[in-house]
Amino acid sequence: MPAQPTPLPGASVSEREARQVAEAAREQDWRKPSFAKELFLGRFRLDLIHPHPMPADEDARRGEEFLAELRDFCETKIDSARIEREAKIPDEVINGLKELGALGMKIDKKYGGLGLTQVYYNKALALVGSASPSIGALLSAHQSIGVPQPLKQFGTAEQKDEFLPRCARTDISAFLLTEPDVGSDPARLATMAVPDGDDYVLDGVKLWTTNGVVADLLVVMARVPKSDGHKGGITAFVVEAAAEGVTVENRNAFMGLRGLENGVTRFHQVRVPAAHRIGPEGAGLKIALTTLNTGRLSLPAMCVGAGKWCLKIAREWSGAREQWGKPVALHEAVGAKISFIAATTFALEAVLDLSSQMADEDRNDIRIEAALAKLYGSEMGCLIADELVQIRGGRGFETAESLAARGERAVPAEQVLRDLRINRIFEGSTEIMHLLIAREAVDAHLKVAGDLIDPDKSLSDKAKAGARAGGFYARWLPKLVTGPGQLPRSYAEFHPGGHADLSPHLRYVERNARKLARSTFYAMSRWQGKMETKQGFLGRVVDIGAELFAMSAACVRAELLRTTEDHGREAYQLADTFCRQSRIRVDELFDRLWVNTDDVDRKVVKGVLSGTYTWLEAGVVDPSGEGPWIADATPGASTKENVHRPIR
């Protein structure tokens, strides 16, 4: 038997310890340029994204061929209503996807995969996700964060040879990080992997294991205790789902994505060969975060697909439905919603395709771009779906099954709203994404001035940091005063004859990138070490950056379509409309940087937690059931039936 582990580290971890674990897992260096990073520093590097990068002809040909096959499969083999009704993806559908090669879209051809680019992988997810978001989630979890992606980046040649052919054609994979009492705070990870000869022995419980109910292979994050010959730390392993001691104890059910095969998985004395460890001990969290740099792009892909569908339904319905003598689309209150859906869908696709193509070219560091795409896509996607429900009125609130039962078109608008809602939580909630992006956005400041606000640094360290910071800011701050955004003729190439004029929007982006950088510097000067606690401020900074990034992407995409497609004029119109809408949001966010209710909100929160306002809760009953807020996850043998469901 292996040595017994020390008491679970998840029991109590200080805020500082938690931050140190997260910071240690960050990619510390910027070896390649980043458009978004430069944007937060007040430098509008349009040259990094314009002209818009394009896929190679052969990549595009193979991608389009697969999309044609996938579209036929979606139209003839996927019954979205059945998946919603039965809360399960039929085995024959999953087997059909396997035969099509959809499990291996991102896996290299030498391992039996299709070897699609990120651009076409995301187009495929948008397509299949429009047919069934649950299938989109299954394919995304399998390839974006499951076994294929971490092995592609960190696996050994032997591991790739052993597992990737299986993942490409037959085996479904899942990624297991979250635990019942551990979400975005990995310092408290309690699942243990104790070394024992040539194996590790795995014990613990994992929650919300997307694909876990049907998976054949698992990527599991577990803590290795430090000992002689073992560095220890959070470590990644490939685990066979059929291994002795692995039990799927529950298949979870949600408000949306009812076909999602998501569960609770318990590991009890599960032996994992050391050869199945991905990377060195202690590298697990860094592997997870690096995997997500591109893996996050799968979520905005499905948001783009949803936006396109919402636009189609809004167009068809609001043209057919008449009120007060004319189609509802021609009533300004409804028309504004349709304009928002169309313009925002255009921008979301622009952000997604630009970020994906940059990922394929691998010449830019896209960790911030991918995070912004996920954040912006998930937030705006939900707003688009909500507006469609409002446009549809009572029919938007009615289920597709009910609509069909009384003789109307079965439009699942309410289902799309429910299905999209999880994207604001999946793979980093909006609140966590704000903090993650903000940390990267202020990275340059912390590198030169971080020691000044670190309470553990000595006076001599602070003095050295002060000298570094002085030199950096002496060079940087003057550059934030003026720029091309103040010159009327800047970006004139974005005003071709007969098209809307996009150049004022790019000048706006350039000016406001500098303004955003000045605001961030002022905030750091004002709050110093307390800056990291100002989450409201940091969230608004990130949201401004997301809007500026989306405006840039929309303009660049419009120019691309003008030169390569037949609808360039229309693309320019959509980009112009989106930028006008976005500028209103940016101006409001800048105002709210300094005029907000953050201070009084904190006072109310303290009052709520202390019971000051319990009188406000009077007059209702609580229909919640009994039980603990967080289920017990004590390691040990499972006492429940294994509900793992192999695909037949």
mmCIF file of N, CA and C in Angstrom, residues 315-426:
data_model
loop_
_atom_site.group_PDB
_atom_site.id
_atom_site.type_symbol
_atom_site.label_atom_id
_atom_site.label_comp_id
_atom_site.label_asym_id
_atom_site.label_seq_id
_atom_site.Cartn_x
_atom_site.Cartn_y
_atom_site.Cartn_z
ATOM 1 N N ARG A 315 -35.554 37.595 -37.986
ATOM 2 C CA ARG A 315 -35.911 38.115 -39.319
ATOM 3 C C ARG A 315 -37.216 37.498 -39.810
ATOM 4 N N GLU A 316 -37.313 36.183 -39.742
ATOM 5 C CA GLU A 316 -38.487 35.509 -40.284
ATOM 6 C C GLU A 316 -39.755 35.836 -39.485
ATOM 7 N N TRP A 317 -39.641 35.821 -38.157
ATOM 8 C CA TRP A 317 -40.811 36.054 -37.309
ATOM 9 C C TRP A 317 -41.277 37.510 -37.378
ATOM 10 N N SER A 318 -40.331 38.438 -37.233
ATOM 11 C CA SER A 318 -40.736 39.841 -37.149
ATOM 12 C C SER A 318 -41.183 40.393 -38.493
ATOM 13 N N GLY A 319 -40.891 39.673 -39.567
ATOM 14 C CA GLY A 319 -41.418 40.059 -40.863
ATOM 15 C C GLY A 319 -42.818 39.514 -41.094
ATOM 16 N N ALA A 320 -43.102 38.344 -40.490
ATOM 17 C CA ALA A 320 -44.413 37.714 -40.673
ATOM 18 C C ALA A 320 -45.445 38.213 -39.672
ATOM 19 N N ARG A 321 -45.029 38.548 -38.491
ATOM 20 C CA ARG A 321 -45.941 38.984 -37.431
ATOM 21 C C ARG A 321 -46.293 40.454 -37.610
ATOM 22 N N GLU A 322 -47.570 40.748 -37.719
ATOM 23 C CA GLU A 322 -48.008 42.128 -37.893
ATOM 24 C C GLU A 322 -48.760 42.622 -36.661
ATOM 25 N N GLN A 323 -48.542 43.853 -36.313
ATOM 26 C CA GLN A 323 -49.259 44.532 -35.244
ATOM 27 C C GLN A 323 -49.488 45.971 -35.675
ATOM 28 N N TRP A 324 -50.707 46.472 -35.466
ATOM 29 C CA TRP A 324 -51.045 47.853 -35.813
ATOM 30 C C TRP A 324 -50.717 48.191 -37.275
ATOM 31 N N GLY A 325 -51.019 47.228 -38.137
ATOM 32 C CA GLY A 325 -50.963 47.507 -39.558
ATOM 33 C C GLY A 325 -49.628 47.339 -40.238
ATOM 34 N N LYS A 326 -48.601 46.871 -39.533
ATOM 35 C CA LYS A 326 -47.312 46.665 -40.190
ATOM 36 C C LYS A 326 -46.496 45.610 -39.441
ATOM 37 N N PRO A 327 -45.499 44.997 -40.100
ATOM 38 C CA PRO A 327 -44.678 43.984 -39.438
ATOM 39 C C PRO A 327 -44.029 44.554 -38.168
ATOM 40 N N VAL A 328 -43.914 43.713 -37.141
ATOM 41 C CA VAL A 328 -43.379 44.213 -35.869
ATOM 42 C C VAL A 328 -41.946 44.710 -36.023
ATOM 43 N N ALA A 329 -41.220 44.201 -37.027
ATOM 44 C CA ALA A 329 -39.836 44.649 -37.236
ATOM 45 C C ALA A 329 -39.769 46.140 -37.540
ATOM 46 N N LEU A 330 -40.853 46.682 -38.106
ATOM 47 C CA LEU A 330 -40.850 48.089 -38.488
ATOM 48 C C LEU A 330 -41.264 49.003 -37.344
ATOM 49 N N HIS A 331 -41.614 48.432 -36.215
ATOM 50 C CA HIS A 331 -41.825 49.229 -35.009
ATOM 51 C C HIS A 331 -40.452 49.438 -34.353
ATOM 52 N N GLU A 332 -40.129 50.652 -34.056
ATOM 53 C CA GLU A 332 -38.770 50.994 -33.638
ATOM 54 C C GLU A 332 -38.309 50.204 -32.417
ATOM 55 N N ALA A 333 -39.205 49.950 -31.467
ATOM 56 C CA ALA A 333 -38.815 49.237 -30.249
ATOM 57 C C ALA A 333 -38.323 47.830 -30.559
ATOM 58 N N VAL A 334 -38.952 47.181 -31.537
ATOM 59 C CA VAL A 334 -38.526 45.842 -31.952
ATOM 60 C C VAL A 334 -37.337 45.946 -32.901
ATOM 61 N N GLY A 335 -37.380 46.909 -33.793
ATOM 62 C CA GLY A 335 -36.293 47.067 -34.751
ATOM 63 C C GLY A 335 -34.942 47.272 -34.098
ATOM 64 N N ALA A 336 -34.921 48.013 -32.980
ATOM 65 C CA ALA A 336 -33.653 48.229 -32.273
ATOM 66 C C ALA A 336 -33.071 46.909 -31.781
ATOM 67 N N LYS A 337 -33.925 45.994 -31.371
ATOM 68 C CA LYS A 337 -33.458 44.687 -30.903
ATOM 69 C C LYS A 337 -32.887 43.875 -32.063
ATOM 70 N N ILE A 338 -33.564 43.940 -33.202
ATOM 71 C CA ILE A 338 -33.078 43.209 -34.378
ATOM 72 C C ILE A 338 -31.728 43.764 -34.828
ATOM 73 N N SER A 339 -31.584 45.077 -34.812
ATOM 74 C CA SER A 339 -30.309 45.696 -35.173
ATOM 75 C C SER A 339 -29.202 45.244 -34.226
ATOM 76 N N PHE A 340 -29.520 45.200 -32.938
ATOM 77 C CA PHE A 340 -28.533 44.742 -31.952
ATOM 78 C C PHE A 340 -28.117 43.299 -32.236
ATOM 79 N N ILE A 341 -29.087 42.430 -32.518
ATOM 80 C CA ILE A 341 -28.779 41.020 -32.783
ATOM 81 C C ILE A 341 -27.880 40.896 -34.011
ATOM 82 N N ALA A 342 -28.228 41.602 -35.091
ATOM 83 C CA ALA A 342 -27.455 41.495 -36.333
ATOM 84 C C ALA A 342 -26.043 42.049 -36.169
ATOM 85 N N ALA A 343 -25.930 43.255 -35.618
ATOM 86 C CA ALA A 343 -24.619 43.890 -35.482
ATOM 87 C C ALA A 343 -23.726 43.126 -34.520
ATOM 88 N N THR A 344 -24.303 42.651 -33.424
ATOM 89 C CA THR A 344 -23.496 41.957 -32.422
ATOM 90 C C THR A 344 -23.064 40.583 -32.908
ATOM 91 N N THR A 345 -23.938 39.899 -33.643
ATOM 92 C CA THR A 345 -23.541 38.610 -34.219
ATOM 93 C C THR A 345 -22.378 38.797 -35.188
ATOM 94 N N PHE A 346 -22.435 39.855 -35.989
ATOM 95 C CA PHE A 346 -21.311 40.156 -36.890
ATOM 96 C C PHE A 346 -20.026 40.355 -36.100
ATOM 97 N N ALA A 347 -20.093 41.100 -35.009
ATOM 98 C CA ALA A 347 -18.897 41.376 -34.211
ATOM 99 C C ALA A 347 -18.389 40.116 -33.515
ATOM 100 N N LEU A 348 -19.300 39.289 -33.011
ATOM 101 C CA LEU A 348 -18.865 38.063 -32.332
ATOM 102 C C LEU A 348 -18.128 37.139 -33.297
ATOM 103 N N GLU A 349 -18.642 37.031 -34.515
ATOM 104 C CA GLU A 349 -17.952 36.198 -35.501
ATOM 105 C C GLU A 349 -16.607 36.813 -35.879
ATOM 106 N N ALA A 350 -16.540 38.127 -35.929
ATOM 107 C CA ALA A 350 -15.273 38.800 -36.233
ATOM 108 C C ALA A 350 -14.237 38.508 -35.156
ATOM 109 N N VAL A 351 -14.639 38.605 -33.897
ATOM 110 C CA VAL A 351 -13.732 38.323 -32.779
ATOM 111 C C VAL A 351 -13.277 36.867 -32.813
ATOM 112 N N LEU A 352 -14.225 35.957 -33.042
ATOM 113 C CA LEU A 352 -13.905 34.532 -33.046
ATOM 114 C C LEU A 352 -12.958 34.175 -34.181
ATOM 115 N N ASP A 353 -13.277 34.590 -35.402
ATOM 116 C CA ASP A 353 -12.441 34.214 -36.541
ATOM 117 C C ASP A 353 -11.047 34.835 -36.454
ATOM 118 N N LEU A 354 -10.980 36.072 -35.988
ATOM 119 C CA LEU A 354 -9.677 36.720 -35.861
ATOM 120 C C LEU A 354 -8.824 36.000 -34.817
ATOM 121 N N SER A 355 -9.396 35.724 -33.658
ATOM 122 C CA SER A 355 -8.654 35.045 -32.597
ATOM 123 C C SER A 355 -8.239 33.641 -33.037
ATOM 124 N N SER A 356 -9.138 32.951 -33.727
ATOM 125 C CA SER A 356 -8.850 31.587 -34.166
ATOM 126 C C SER A 356 -7.747 31.555 -35.210
ATOM 127 N N GLN A 357 -7.790 32.497 -36.157
ATOM 128 C CA GLN A 357 -6.756 32.523 -37.183
ATOM 129 C C GLN A 357 -5.400 32.882 -36.577
ATOM 130 N N MET A 358 -5.395 33.767 -35.595
ATOM 131 C CA MET A 358 -4.134 34.082 -34.918
ATOM 132 C C MET A 358 -3.615 32.869 -34.161
ATOM 133 N N ALA A 359 -4.531 32.065 -33.598
ATOM 134 C CA ALA A 359 -4.109 30.836 -32.924
ATOM 135 C C ALA A 359 -3.493 29.866 -33.918
ATOM 136 N N ASP A 360 -4.070 29.765 -35.100
ATOM 137 C CA ASP A 360 -3.535 28.861 -36.121
ATOM 138 C C ASP A 360 -2.151 29.294 -36.590
ATOM 139 N N GLU A 361 -1.963 30.589 -36.762
ATOM 140 C CA GLU A 361 -0.675 31.080 -37.253
ATOM 141 C C GLU A 361 0.413 31.010 -36.195
ATOM 142 N N ASP A 362 0.020 31.041 -34.943
ATOM 143 C CA ASP A 362 0.956 30.899 -33.828
ATOM 144 C C ASP A 362 2.061 31.954 -33.849
ATOM 145 N N ARG A 363 1.749 33.129 -34.395
ATOM 146 C CA ARG A 363 2.756 34.196 -34.362
ATOM 147 C C ARG A 363 2.445 35.240 -33.304
ATOM 148 N N ASN A 364 1.248 35.161 -32.741
ATOM 149 C CA ASN A 364 0.849 36.060 -31.661
ATOM 150 C C ASN A 364 0.537 35.257 -30.405
ATOM 151 N N ASP A 365 0.722 35.871 -29.267
ATOM 152 C CA ASP A 365 0.285 35.294 -28.002
ATOM 153 C C ASP A 365 -1.175 35.694 -27.832
ATOM 154 N N ILE A 366 -2.085 34.718 -27.822
ATOM 155 C CA ILE A 366 -3.511 35.060 -27.822
ATOM 156 C C ILE A 366 -4.191 34.748 -26.491
ATOM 157 N N ARG A 367 -3.432 34.640 -25.409
ATOM 158 C CA ARG A 367 -4.093 34.270 -24.155
ATOM 159 C C ARG A 367 -5.146 35.299 -23.750
ATOM 160 N N ILE A 368 -4.881 36.593 -23.974
ATOM 161 C CA ILE A 368 -5.879 37.606 -23.622
ATOM 162 C C ILE A 368 -6.991 37.630 -24.667
ATOM 163 N N GLU A 369 -6.634 37.512 -25.951
ATOM 164 C CA GLU A 369 -7.654 37.520 -26.999
ATOM 165 C C GLU A 369 -8.660 36.389 -26.795
ATOM 166 N N ALA A 370 -8.155 35.177 -26.498
ATOM 167 C CA ALA A 370 -9.064 34.045 -26.298
ATOM 168 C C ALA A 370 -9.948 34.260 -25.082
ATOM 169 N N ALA A 371 -9.372 34.806 -24.025
ATOM 170 C CA ALA A 371 -10.160 35.066 -22.816
ATOM 171 C C ALA A 371 -11.213 36.142 -23.083
ATOM 172 N N LEU A 372 -10.841 37.187 -23.826
ATOM 173 C CA LEU A 372 -11.804 38.227 -24.169
ATOM 174 C C LEU A 372 -12.912 37.668 -25.066
ATOM 175 N N ALA A 373 -12.548 36.797 -26.006
ATOM 176 C CA ALA A 373 -13.547 36.193 -26.888
ATOM 177 C C ALA A 373 -14.542 35.379 -26.079
ATOM 178 N N LYS A 374 -14.046 34.624 -25.095
ATOM 179 C CA LYS A 374 -14.929 33.828 -24.248
ATOM 180 C C LYS A 374 -15.823 34.729 -23.412
ATOM 181 N N LEU A 375 -15.236 35.718 -22.782
ATOM 182 C CA LEU A 375 -15.993 36.642 -21.932
ATOM 183 C C LEU A 375 -17.054 37.373 -22.748
ATOM 184 N N TYR A 376 -16.646 37.993 -23.832
ATOM 185 C CA TYR A 376 -17.557 38.825 -24.616
ATOM 186 C C TYR A 376 -18.615 37.975 -25.314
ATOM 187 N N GLY A 377 -18.188 36.829 -25.863
ATOM 188 C CA GLY A 377 -19.132 35.962 -26.557
ATOM 189 C C GLY A 377 -20.209 35.429 -25.637
ATOM 190 N N SER A 378 -19.819 35.001 -24.446
ATOM 191 C CA SER A 378 -20.802 34.421 -23.523
ATOM 192 C C SER A 378 -21.770 35.471 -22.999
ATOM 193 N N GLU A 379 -21.277 36.675 -22.721
ATOM 194 C CA GLU A 379 -22.157 37.733 -22.223
ATOM 195 C C GLU A 379 -23.100 38.229 -23.319
ATOM 196 N N MET A 380 -22.564 38.528 -24.483
ATOM 197 C CA MET A 380 -23.392 39.080 -25.559
ATOM 198 C C MET A 380 -24.301 38.011 -26.156
ATOM 199 N N GLY A 381 -23.849 36.770 -26.170
ATOM 200 C CA GLY A 381 -24.697 35.689 -26.663
ATOM 201 C C GLY A 381 -25.971 35.554 -25.846
ATOM 202 N N CYS A 382 -25.836 35.657 -24.520
ATOM 203 C CA CYS A 382 -27.018 35.594 -23.658
ATOM 204 C C CYS A 382 -27.954 36.765 -23.922
ATOM 205 N N LEU A 383 -27.394 37.949 -24.140
ATOM 206 C CA LEU A 383 -28.232 39.117 -24.428
ATOM 207 C C LEU A 383 -28.975 38.951 -25.750
ATOM 208 N N ILE A 384 -28.307 38.394 -26.747
ATOM 209 C CA ILE A 384 -28.939 38.151 -28.044
ATOM 210 C C ILE A 384 -30.131 37.206 -27.885
ATOM 211 N N ALA A 385 -29.912 36.094 -27.173
ATOM 212 C CA ALA A 385 -30.987 35.122 -26.985
ATOM 213 C C ALA A 385 -32.144 35.720 -26.194
ATOM 214 N N ASP A 386 -31.830 36.530 -25.201
ATOM 215 C CA ASP A 386 -32.866 37.170 -24.400
ATOM 216 C C ASP A 386 -33.696 38.128 -25.251
ATOM 217 N N GLU A 387 -33.041 38.852 -26.138
ATOM 218 C CA GLU A 387 -33.762 39.770 -27.014
ATOM 219 C C GLU A 387 -34.664 39.001 -27.986
ATOM 220 N N LEU A 388 -34.207 37.833 -28.447
ATOM 221 C CA LEU A 388 -35.059 37.036 -29.326
ATOM 222 C C LEU A 388 -36.319 36.586 -28.591
ATOM 223 N N VAL A 389 -36.158 36.129 -27.358
ATOM 224 C CA VAL A 389 -37.330 35.729 -26.567
ATOM 225 C C VAL A 389 -38.301 36.907 -26.444
ATOM 226 N N GLN A 390 -37.782 38.103 -26.220
ATOM 227 C CA GLN A 390 -38.634 39.278 -26.083
ATOM 228 C C GLN A 390 -39.336 39.602 -27.405
ATOM 229 N N ILE A 391 -38.624 39.483 -28.508
ATOM 230 C CA ILE A 391 -39.222 39.734 -29.824
ATOM 231 C C ILE A 391 -40.354 38.745 -30.097
ATOM 232 N N ARG A 392 -40.150 37.512 -29.690
ATOM 233 C CA ARG A 392 -41.169 36.476 -29.899
ATOM 234 C C ARG A 392 -42.334 36.612 -28.924
ATOM 235 N N GLY A 393 -42.175 37.379 -27.846
ATOM 236 C CA GLY A 393 -43.256 37.579 -26.889
ATOM 237 C C GLY A 393 -43.599 36.296 -26.156
ATOM 238 N N GLY A 394 -44.897 36.035 -25.983
ATOM 239 C CA GLY A 394 -45.326 34.823 -25.285
ATOM 240 C C GLY A 394 -44.828 33.569 -25.953
ATOM 241 N N ARG A 395 -44.690 33.600 -27.272
ATOM 242 C CA ARG A 395 -44.173 32.436 -27.990
ATOM 243 C C ARG A 395 -42.699 32.200 -27.679
ATOM 244 N N GLY A 396 -41.987 33.249 -27.296
ATOM 245 C CA GLY A 396 -40.594 33.070 -26.903
ATOM 246 C C GLY A 396 -40.462 32.339 -25.588
ATOM 247 N N PHE A 397 -41.462 32.514 -24.719
ATOM 248 C CA PHE A 397 -41.452 31.861 -23.409
ATOM 249 C C PHE A 397 -42.008 30.448 -23.476
ATOM 250 N N GLU A 398 -42.760 30.156 -24.527
ATOM 251 C CA GLU A 398 -43.388 28.852 -24.703
ATOM 252 C C GLU A 398 -42.392 27.866 -25.304
ATOM 253 N N THR A 399 -42.468 26.615 -24.866
ATOM 254 C CA THR A 399 -41.528 25.619 -25.376
ATOM 255 C C THR A 399 -41.864 25.243 -26.811
ATOM 256 N N ALA A 400 -40.871 24.740 -27.518
ATOM 257 C CA ALA A 400 -41.074 24.311 -28.899
ATOM 258 C C ALA A 400 -42.094 23.178 -28.964
ATOM 259 N N GLU A 401 -42.054 22.271 -27.995
ATOM 260 C CA GLU A 401 -42.989 21.147 -27.972
ATOM 261 C C GLU A 401 -44.427 21.640 -27.826
ATOM 262 N N SER A 402 -44.631 22.642 -26.967
ATOM 263 C CA SER A 402 -45.968 23.192 -26.770
ATOM 264 C C SER A 402 -46.448 23.929 -28.013
ATOM 265 N N LEU A 403 -45.547 24.664 -28.646
ATOM 266 C CA LEU A 403 -45.905 25.369 -29.883
ATOM 267 C C LEU A 403 -46.364 24.376 -30.950
ATOM 268 N N ALA A 404 -45.614 23.288 -31.095
ATOM 269 C CA ALA A 404 -45.960 22.288 -32.097
ATOM 270 C C ALA A 404 -47.287 21.621 -31.776
ATOM 271 N N ALA A 405 -47.536 21.377 -30.482
ATOM 272 C CA ALA A 405 -48.763 20.689 -30.078
ATOM 273 C C ALA A 405 -50.015 21.473 -30.446
ATOM 274 N N ARG A 406 -49.899 22.790 -30.511
ATOM 275 C CA ARG A 406 -51.079 23.589 -30.871
ATOM 276 C C ARG A 406 -50.998 24.121 -32.306
ATOM 277 N N GLY A 407 -50.081 23.521 -33.091
ATOM 278 C CA GLY A 407 -50.103 23.761 -34.522
ATOM 279 C C GLY A 407 -49.212 24.862 -35.043
ATOM 280 N N GLU A 408 -48.281 25.371 -34.227
ATOM 281 C CA GLU A 408 -47.372 26.417 -34.696
ATOM 282 C C GLU A 408 -45.953 25.882 -34.854
ATOM 283 N N ARG A 409 -45.130 26.666 -35.531
ATOM 284 C CA ARG A 409 -43.750 26.254 -35.771
ATOM 285 C C ARG A 409 -43.018 26.064 -34.441
ATOM 286 N N ALA A 410 -42.334 24.947 -34.317
ATOM 287 C CA ALA A 410 -41.643 24.599 -33.067
ATOM 288 C C ALA A 410 -40.308 25.334 -32.993
ATOM 289 N N VAL A 411 -40.340 26.573 -32.526
ATOM 290 C CA VAL A 411 -39.133 27.405 -32.428
ATOM 291 C C VAL A 411 -38.621 27.359 -30.987
ATOM 292 N N PRO A 412 -37.443 26.770 -30.735
ATOM 293 C CA PRO A 412 -36.954 26.608 -29.354
ATOM 294 C C PRO A 412 -36.212 27.827 -28.812
ATOM 295 N N ALA A 413 -36.855 28.996 -28.846
ATOM 296 C CA ALA A 413 -36.187 30.217 -28.385
ATOM 297 C C ALA A 413 -35.854 30.139 -26.899
ATOM 298 N N GLU A 414 -36.810 29.668 -26.081
ATOM 299 C CA GLU A 414 -36.542 29.598 -24.642
ATOM 300 C C GLU A 414 -35.444 28.591 -24.335
ATOM 301 N N GLN A 415 -35.356 27.540 -25.142
ATOM 302 C CA GLN A 415 -34.303 26.549 -24.925
ATOM 303 C C GLN A 415 -32.930 27.136 -25.206
ATOM 304 N N VAL A 416 -32.805 27.922 -26.266
ATOM 305 C CA VAL A 416 -31.518 28.536 -26.598
ATOM 306 C C VAL A 416 -31.065 29.451 -25.459
ATOM 307 N N LEU A 417 -32.010 30.200 -24.885
ATOM 308 C CA LEU A 417 -31.667 31.067 -23.764
ATOM 309 C C LEU A 417 -31.162 30.242 -22.581
ATOM 310 N N ARG A 418 -31.834 29.124 -22.306
ATOM 311 C CA ARG A 418 -31.394 28.256 -21.204
ATOM 312 C C ARG A 418 -30.046 27.608 -21.504
ATOM 313 N N ASP A 419 -29.886 27.161 -22.743
ATOM 314 C CA ASP A 419 -28.646 26.469 -23.110
ATOM 315 C C ASP A 419 -27.438 27.403 -23.080
ATOM 316 N N LEU A 420 -27.639 28.652 -23.471
ATOM 317 C CA LEU A 420 -26.521 29.594 -23.522
ATOM 318 C C LEU A 420 -26.088 30.071 -22.141
ATOM 319 N N ARG A 421 -26.989 30.001 -21.188
ATOM 320 C CA ARG A 421 -26.709 30.622 -19.886
ATOM 321 C C ARG A 421 -25.453 30.060 -19.220
ATOM 322 N N ILE A 422 -25.162 28.797 -19.440
ATOM 323 C CA ILE A 422 -24.012 28.175 -18.769
ATOM 324 C C ILE A 422 -22.690 28.743 -19.263
ATOM 325 N N ASN A 423 -22.686 29.330 -20.468
ATOM 326 C CA ASN A 423 -21.422 29.814 -21.025
ATOM 327 C C ASN A 423 -20.827 30.956 -20.208
ATOM 328 N N ARG A 424 -21.655 31.636 -19.411
ATOM 329 C CA ARG A 424 -21.131 32.686 -18.534
ATOM 330 C C ARG A 424 -20.461 32.090 -17.304
ATOM 331 N N ILE A 425 -20.525 30.754 -17.168
ATOM 332 C CA ILE A 425 -19.946 30.052 -16.014
ATOM 333 C C ILE A 425 -18.872 29.054 -16.448
ATOM 334 N N PHE A 426 -19.150 28.297 -17.528
ATOM 335 C CA PHE A 426 -18.212 27.304 -18.062
ATOM 336 C C PHE A 426 -16.806 27.879 -18.240
#
